[in-house]
Tab-separated table of C-alpha atoms in Angstrom:
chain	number	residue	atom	x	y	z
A	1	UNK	CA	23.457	-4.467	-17.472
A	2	UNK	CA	20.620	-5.957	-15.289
A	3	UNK	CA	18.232	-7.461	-16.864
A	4	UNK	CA	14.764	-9.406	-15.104
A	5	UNK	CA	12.786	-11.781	-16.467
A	6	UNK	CA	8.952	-12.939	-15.351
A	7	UNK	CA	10.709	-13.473	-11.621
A	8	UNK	CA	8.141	-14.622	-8.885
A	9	UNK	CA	9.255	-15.354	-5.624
A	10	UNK	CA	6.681	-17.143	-3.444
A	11	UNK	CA	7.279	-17.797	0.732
A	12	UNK	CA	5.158	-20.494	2.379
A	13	UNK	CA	2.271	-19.447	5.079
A	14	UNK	CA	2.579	-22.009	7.859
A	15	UNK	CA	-0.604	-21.169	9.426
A	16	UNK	CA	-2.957	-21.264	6.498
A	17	UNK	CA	-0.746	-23.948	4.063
A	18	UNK	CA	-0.721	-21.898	1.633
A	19	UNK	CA	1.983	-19.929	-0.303
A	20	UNK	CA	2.178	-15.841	-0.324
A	21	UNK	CA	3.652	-14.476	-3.407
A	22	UNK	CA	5.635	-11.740	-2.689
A	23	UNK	CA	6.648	-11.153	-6.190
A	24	UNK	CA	4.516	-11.881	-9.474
A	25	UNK	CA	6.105	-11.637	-12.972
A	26	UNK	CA	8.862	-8.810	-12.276
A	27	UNK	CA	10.581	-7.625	-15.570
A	28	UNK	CA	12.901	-5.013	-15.205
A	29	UNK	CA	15.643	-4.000	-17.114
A	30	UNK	CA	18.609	-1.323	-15.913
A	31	UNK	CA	21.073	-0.169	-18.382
A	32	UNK	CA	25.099	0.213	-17.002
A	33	UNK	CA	25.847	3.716	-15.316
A	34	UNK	CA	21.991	4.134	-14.955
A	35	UNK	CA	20.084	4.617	-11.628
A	36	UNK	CA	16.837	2.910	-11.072
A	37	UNK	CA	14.610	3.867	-8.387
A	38	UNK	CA	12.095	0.947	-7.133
A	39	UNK	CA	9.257	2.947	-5.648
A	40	UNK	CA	5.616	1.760	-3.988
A	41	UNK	CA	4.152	0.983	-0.705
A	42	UNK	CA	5.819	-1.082	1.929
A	43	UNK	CA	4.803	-4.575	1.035
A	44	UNK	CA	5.173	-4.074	-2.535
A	45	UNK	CA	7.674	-6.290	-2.776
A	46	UNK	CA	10.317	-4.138	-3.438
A	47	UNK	CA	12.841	-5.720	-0.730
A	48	UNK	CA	12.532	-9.015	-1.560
A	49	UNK	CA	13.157	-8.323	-5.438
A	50	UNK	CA	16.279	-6.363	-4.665
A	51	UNK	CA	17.116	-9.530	-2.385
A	52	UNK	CA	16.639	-12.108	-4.871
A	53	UNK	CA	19.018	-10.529	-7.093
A	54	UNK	CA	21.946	-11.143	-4.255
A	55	UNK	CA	20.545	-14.725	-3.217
A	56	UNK	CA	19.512	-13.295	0.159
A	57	UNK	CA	16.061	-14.355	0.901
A	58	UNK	CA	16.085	-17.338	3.125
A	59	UNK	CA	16.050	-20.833	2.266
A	60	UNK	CA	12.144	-21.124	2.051
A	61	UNK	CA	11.263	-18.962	-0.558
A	62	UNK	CA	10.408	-20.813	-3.981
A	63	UNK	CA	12.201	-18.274	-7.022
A	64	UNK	CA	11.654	-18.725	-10.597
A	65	UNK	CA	12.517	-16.277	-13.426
A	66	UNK	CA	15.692	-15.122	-14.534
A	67	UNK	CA	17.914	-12.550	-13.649
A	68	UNK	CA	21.286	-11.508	-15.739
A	69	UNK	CA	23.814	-9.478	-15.177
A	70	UNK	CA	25.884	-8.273	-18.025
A	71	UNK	CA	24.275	-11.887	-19.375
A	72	UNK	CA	25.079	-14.023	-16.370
A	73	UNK	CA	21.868	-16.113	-15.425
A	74	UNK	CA	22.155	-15.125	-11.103
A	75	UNK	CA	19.204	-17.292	-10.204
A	76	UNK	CA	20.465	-20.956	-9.178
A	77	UNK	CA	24.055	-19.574	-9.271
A	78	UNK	CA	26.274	-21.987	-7.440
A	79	UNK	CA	26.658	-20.947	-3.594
A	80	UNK	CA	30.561	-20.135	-3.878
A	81	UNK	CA	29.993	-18.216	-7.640
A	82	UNK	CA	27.399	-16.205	-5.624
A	83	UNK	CA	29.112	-14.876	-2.288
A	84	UNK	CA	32.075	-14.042	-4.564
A	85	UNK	CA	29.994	-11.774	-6.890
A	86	UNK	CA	28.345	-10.354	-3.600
A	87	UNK	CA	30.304	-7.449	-2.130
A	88	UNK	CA	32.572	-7.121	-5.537
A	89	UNK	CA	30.551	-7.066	-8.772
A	90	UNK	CA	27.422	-6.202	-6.286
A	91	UNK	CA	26.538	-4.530	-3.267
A	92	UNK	CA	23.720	-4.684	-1.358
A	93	UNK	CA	23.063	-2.183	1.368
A	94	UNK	CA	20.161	-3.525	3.750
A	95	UNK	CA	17.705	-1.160	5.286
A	96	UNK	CA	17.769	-0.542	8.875
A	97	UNK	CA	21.580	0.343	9.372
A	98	UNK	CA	21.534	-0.159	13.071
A	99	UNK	CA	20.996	-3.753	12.874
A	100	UNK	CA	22.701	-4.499	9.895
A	101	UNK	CA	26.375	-3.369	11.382
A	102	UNK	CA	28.163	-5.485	13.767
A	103	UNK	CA	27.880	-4.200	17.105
A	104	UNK	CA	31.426	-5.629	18.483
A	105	UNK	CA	33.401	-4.068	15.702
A	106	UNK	CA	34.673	-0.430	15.258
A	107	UNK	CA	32.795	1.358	12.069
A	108	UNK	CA	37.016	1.622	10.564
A	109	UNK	CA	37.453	-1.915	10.710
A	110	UNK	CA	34.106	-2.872	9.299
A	111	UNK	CA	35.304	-1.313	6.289
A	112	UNK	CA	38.609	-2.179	5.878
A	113	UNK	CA	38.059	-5.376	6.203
A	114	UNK	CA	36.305	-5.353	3.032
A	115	UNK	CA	39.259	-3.307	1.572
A	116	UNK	CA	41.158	-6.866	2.360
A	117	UNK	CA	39.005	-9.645	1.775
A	118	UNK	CA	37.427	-8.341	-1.748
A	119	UNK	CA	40.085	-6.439	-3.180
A	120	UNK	CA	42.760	-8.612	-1.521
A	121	UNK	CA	44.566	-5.605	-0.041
A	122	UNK	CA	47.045	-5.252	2.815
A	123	UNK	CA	45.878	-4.663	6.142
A	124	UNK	CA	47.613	-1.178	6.584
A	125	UNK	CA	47.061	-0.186	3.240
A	126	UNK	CA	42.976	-1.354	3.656
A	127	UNK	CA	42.977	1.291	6.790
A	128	UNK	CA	43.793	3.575	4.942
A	129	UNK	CA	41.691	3.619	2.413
A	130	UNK	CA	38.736	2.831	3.953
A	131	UNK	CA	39.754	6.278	6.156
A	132	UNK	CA	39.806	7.990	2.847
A	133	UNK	CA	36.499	6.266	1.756
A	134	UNK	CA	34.787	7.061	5.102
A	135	UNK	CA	35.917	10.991	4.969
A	136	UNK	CA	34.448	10.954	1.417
A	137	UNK	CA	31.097	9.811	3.245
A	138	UNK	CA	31.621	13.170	5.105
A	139	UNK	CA	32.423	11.212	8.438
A	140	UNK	CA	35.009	13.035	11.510
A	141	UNK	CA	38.133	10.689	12.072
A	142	UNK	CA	36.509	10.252	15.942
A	143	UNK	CA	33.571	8.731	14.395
A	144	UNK	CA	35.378	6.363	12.259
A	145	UNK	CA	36.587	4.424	15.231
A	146	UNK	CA	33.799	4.181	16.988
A	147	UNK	CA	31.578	1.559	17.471
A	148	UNK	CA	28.114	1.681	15.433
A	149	UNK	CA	26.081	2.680	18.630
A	150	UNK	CA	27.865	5.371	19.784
A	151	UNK	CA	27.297	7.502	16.078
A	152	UNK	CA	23.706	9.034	14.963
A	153	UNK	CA	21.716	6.711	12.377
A	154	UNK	CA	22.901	9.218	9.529
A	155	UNK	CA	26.259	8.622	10.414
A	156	UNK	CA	25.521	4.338	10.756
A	157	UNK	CA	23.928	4.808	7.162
A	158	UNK	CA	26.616	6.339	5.783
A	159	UNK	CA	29.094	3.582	7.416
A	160	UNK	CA	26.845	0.702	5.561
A	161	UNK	CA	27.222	2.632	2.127
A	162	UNK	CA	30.990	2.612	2.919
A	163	UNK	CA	30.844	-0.704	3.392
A	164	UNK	CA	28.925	-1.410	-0.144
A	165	UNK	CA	31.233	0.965	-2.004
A	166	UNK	CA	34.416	-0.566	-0.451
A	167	UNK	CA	34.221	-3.626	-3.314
A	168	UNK	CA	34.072	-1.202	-5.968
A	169	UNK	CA	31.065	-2.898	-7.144
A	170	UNK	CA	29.325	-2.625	-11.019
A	171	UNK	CA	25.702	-2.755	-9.345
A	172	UNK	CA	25.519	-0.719	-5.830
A	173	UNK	CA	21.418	-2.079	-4.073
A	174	UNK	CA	20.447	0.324	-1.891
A	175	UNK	CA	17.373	-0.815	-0.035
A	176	UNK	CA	15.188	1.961	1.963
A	177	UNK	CA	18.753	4.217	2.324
A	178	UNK	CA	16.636	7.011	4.620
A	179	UNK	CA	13.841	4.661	6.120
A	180	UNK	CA	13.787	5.860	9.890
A	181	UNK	CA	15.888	8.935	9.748
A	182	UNK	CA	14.523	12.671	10.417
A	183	UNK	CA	14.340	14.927	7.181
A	184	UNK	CA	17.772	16.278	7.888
A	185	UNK	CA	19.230	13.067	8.209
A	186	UNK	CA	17.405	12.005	5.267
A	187	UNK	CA	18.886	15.200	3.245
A	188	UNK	CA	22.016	14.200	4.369
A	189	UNK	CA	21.629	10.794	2.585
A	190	UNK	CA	20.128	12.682	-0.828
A	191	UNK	CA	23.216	14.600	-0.674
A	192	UNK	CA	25.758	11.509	-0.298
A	193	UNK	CA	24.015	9.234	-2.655
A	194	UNK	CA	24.539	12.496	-5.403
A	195	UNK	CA	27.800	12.909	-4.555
A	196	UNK	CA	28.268	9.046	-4.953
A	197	UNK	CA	26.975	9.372	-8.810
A	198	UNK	CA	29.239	12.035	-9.208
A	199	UNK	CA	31.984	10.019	-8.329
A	200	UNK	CA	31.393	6.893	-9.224
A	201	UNK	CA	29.522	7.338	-13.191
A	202	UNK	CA	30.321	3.965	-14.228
A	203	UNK	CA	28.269	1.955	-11.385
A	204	UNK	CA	24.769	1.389	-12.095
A	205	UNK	CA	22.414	1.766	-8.998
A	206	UNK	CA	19.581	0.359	-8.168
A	207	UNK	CA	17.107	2.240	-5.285
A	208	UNK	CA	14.746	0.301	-3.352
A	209	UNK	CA	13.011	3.264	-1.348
A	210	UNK	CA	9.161	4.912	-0.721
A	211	UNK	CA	10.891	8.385	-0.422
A	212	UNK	CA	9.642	9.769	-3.693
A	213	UNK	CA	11.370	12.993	-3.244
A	214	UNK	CA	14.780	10.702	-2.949
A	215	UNK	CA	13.801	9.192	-5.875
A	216	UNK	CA	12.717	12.128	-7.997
A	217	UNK	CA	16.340	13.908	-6.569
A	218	UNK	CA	18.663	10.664	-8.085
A	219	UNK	CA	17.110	8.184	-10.197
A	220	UNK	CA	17.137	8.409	-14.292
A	221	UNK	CA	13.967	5.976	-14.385
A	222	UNK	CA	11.422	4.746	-11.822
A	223	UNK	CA	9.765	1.693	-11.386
A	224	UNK	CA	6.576	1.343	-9.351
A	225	UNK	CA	5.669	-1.786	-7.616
A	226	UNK	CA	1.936	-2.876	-6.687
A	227	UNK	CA	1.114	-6.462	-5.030
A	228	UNK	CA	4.440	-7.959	-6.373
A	229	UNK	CA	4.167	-6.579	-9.687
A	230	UNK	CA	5.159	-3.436	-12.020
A	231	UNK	CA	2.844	-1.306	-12.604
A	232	UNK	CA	4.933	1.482	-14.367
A	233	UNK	CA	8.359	1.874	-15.855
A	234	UNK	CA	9.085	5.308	-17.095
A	235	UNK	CA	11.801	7.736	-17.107
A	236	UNK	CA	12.023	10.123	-13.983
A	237	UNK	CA	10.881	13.366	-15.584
A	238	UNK	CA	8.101	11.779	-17.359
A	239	UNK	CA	7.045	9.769	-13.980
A	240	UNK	CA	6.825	12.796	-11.933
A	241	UNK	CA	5.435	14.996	-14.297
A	242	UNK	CA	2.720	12.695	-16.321
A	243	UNK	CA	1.923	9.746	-14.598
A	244	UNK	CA	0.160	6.787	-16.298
A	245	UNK	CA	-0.778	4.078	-13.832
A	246	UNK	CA	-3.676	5.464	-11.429
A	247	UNK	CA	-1.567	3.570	-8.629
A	248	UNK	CA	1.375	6.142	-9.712
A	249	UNK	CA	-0.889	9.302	-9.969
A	250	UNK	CA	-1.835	8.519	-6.773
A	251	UNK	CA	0.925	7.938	-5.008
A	252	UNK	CA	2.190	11.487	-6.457
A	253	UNK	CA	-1.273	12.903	-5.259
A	254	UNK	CA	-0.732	11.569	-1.382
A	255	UNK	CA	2.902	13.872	-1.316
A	256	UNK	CA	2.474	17.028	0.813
A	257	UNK	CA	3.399	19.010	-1.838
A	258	UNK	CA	0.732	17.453	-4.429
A	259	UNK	CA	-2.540	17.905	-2.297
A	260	UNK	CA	-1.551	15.066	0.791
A	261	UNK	CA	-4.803	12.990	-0.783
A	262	UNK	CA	-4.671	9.597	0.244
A	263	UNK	CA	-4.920	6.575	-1.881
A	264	UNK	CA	-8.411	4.874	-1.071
A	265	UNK	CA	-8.389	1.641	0.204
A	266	UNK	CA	-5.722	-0.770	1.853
A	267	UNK	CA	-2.392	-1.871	0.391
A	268	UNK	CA	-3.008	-5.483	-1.024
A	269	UNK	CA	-3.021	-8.504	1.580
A	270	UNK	CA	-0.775	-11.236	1.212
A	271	UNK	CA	-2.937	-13.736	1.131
A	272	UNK	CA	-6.073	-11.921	-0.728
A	273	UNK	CA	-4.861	-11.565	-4.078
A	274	UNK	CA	-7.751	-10.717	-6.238
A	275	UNK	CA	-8.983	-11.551	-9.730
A	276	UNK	CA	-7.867	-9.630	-12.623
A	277	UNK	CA	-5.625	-6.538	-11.783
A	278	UNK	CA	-4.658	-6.407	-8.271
A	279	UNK	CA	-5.036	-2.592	-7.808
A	280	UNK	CA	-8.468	-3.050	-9.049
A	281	UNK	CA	-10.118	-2.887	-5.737
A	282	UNK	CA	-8.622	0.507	-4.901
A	283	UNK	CA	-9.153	2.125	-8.463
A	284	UNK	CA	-12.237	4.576	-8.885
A	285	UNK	CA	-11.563	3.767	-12.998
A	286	UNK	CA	-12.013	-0.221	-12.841
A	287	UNK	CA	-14.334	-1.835	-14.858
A	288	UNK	CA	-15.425	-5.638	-15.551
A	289	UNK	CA	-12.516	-6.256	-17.867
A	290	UNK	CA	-10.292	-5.160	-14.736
A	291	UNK	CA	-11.825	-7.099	-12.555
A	292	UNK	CA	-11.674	-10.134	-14.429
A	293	UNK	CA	-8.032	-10.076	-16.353
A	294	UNK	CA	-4.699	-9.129	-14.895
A	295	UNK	CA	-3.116	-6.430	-17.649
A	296	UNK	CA	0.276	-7.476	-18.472
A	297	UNK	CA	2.542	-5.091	-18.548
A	298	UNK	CA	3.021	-3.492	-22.021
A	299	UNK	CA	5.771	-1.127	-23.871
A	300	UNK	CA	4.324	2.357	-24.747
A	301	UNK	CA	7.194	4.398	-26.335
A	302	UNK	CA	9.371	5.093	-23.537
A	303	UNK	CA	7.446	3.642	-20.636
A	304	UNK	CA	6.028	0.290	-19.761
A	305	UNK	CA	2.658	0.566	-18.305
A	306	UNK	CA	0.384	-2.706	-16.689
A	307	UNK	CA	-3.371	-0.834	-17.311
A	308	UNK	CA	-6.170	-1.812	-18.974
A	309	UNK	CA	-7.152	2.315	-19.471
A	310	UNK	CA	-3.825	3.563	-20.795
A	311	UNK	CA	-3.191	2.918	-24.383
């Protein structure tokens, strides 16, 4: 269903002149009813891949690539073509739910008025369904008329997915879903994004998060991102159990429940993008072909893998 193509998307650095690519060479590809977890540091790039699929990023950044959906080139999409696929065929749910709600507006009317203007339903009859929608997202009738400050950022979170699933979209982005919450909250979220596949088996879902127990809980595949790049495609149960990239094992190795070893090194600087592989300077297995060619990333059976040591 979505399918990218060598996408980079490059931002320009006023003070030094030069230009920071935040992604390098993305190739993805999500199949329809699957869910795809996008997983790796923050700075990855993760955010601004999942916003360059919606045309979001702002008017600076420099994109080449492609991305399709169900065959549709998205990238230079005319302006009008683009805000009508937004909030219809796709959602995208932004991270930080507390500023991404409008303050002046009760959390009911936020979503009905999606009911109206992208399913072209009446007023009364939009109410009511986004009442149903927002009880599905386990929210009190008290809290649906409230304003978003007034409700707990659980409840805000689930209000934004409301809002995303409101359009009855074919592709649901859901970008950092739990950053900022406590781990009930955060539970809370696991359970409503299940409960969401459940219900909705059709939609394909794409999960932009660094919560690798979230992931490991929903997705069918995972995706790691390193310095803009992919470092590792592989289906969930494979990921979590065997591993190929080092980046991967050792993001698995810094969970609490793995041995809470941290990755050596820093995540990769913007503007310091070294030779050869980029994770090179924080892998104890580099060598001189590592540090001198960038390893593209290659099909291995079921996963894709961008590593010079994994055949």
């Amino acid at each position: 269903m979505l399918r990218i193509e060598d996408l980079h998307v490059r931002f320009p650095d006023n003070g030094s002149g030069k230009e920071v690519t935040a992604v390098c060479g993305v190739r993805l590809n999500l199949a329809k009813g699957r869910t795809l977890a996008v997983v790796g540091e923050s700075g990855s790039g993760k955010s601004v891949m999942g916003m360059s699929i919606c045309s979001l990023l702002p008017h600076n950044a420099v994109i080449s690539g492609s991305i399709r959906l169900d065959g549709m080139e998205l990238l230079g999409l005319a302006r009008r073509n683009m805000r009508a696929l937004r909030g219809s065929r796709i959602a995208f749910v932004p991270q930080s739910a507390g500023l991404s709600l409008n303050p002046t507006m009760r959390c009911l009317r936020q979503v009905s008025e999606v009911f109206v203007k992208r399913r072209g339903i009446k007023a009364k009859a939009a109410k009511h369904a986004a009442q149903d929608l927002l009880s599905r997202m386990g929210l009190m009738d008290r809290d649906k008329r409230r304003h978003p400050h007034m409700l707990s950022g659980g409840m805000r979170q689930r209000v934004l997915v409301g809002i995303g699933l409101s359009g009855a979209p074919d592709l649901l982005i859901a970008d950092e879903p739990t950053k900022g919450l406590d781990m009930a909250r955060q539970r809370d979220v696991q359970t409503l994004f299940a409960r969401i596949r459940e219900e909705n088996p059709a939609m394909t879902v794409l999960l932009i998060t660094h919560d690798l127990d979230l992931a490991e809980s929903l997705a069918d595949e995972v995706a790691v991102m390193y310095g803009g790049a992919i470092a590792e495609q592989a289906p969930c149960a494979k990921f979590f159990g065997f591993p190929a990239h080092p980046y991967s094992r050792g993001l698995l190795a810094a969970l609490p429940k793995r041995g809470l070893t941290p990755l050596p090194g820093r995540p990769l600087a913007p503007l310091q993008r070294p030779k050869g592989c980029v994770f090179h300077p924080r892998c104890t297995a580099a060598d001189e072909q590592c540090r001198t060619y960038n390893p593209p990333l290659r099909d291995t059976g079921e996963r894709s893998v961008s590593c010079w040591r994994h055949v």
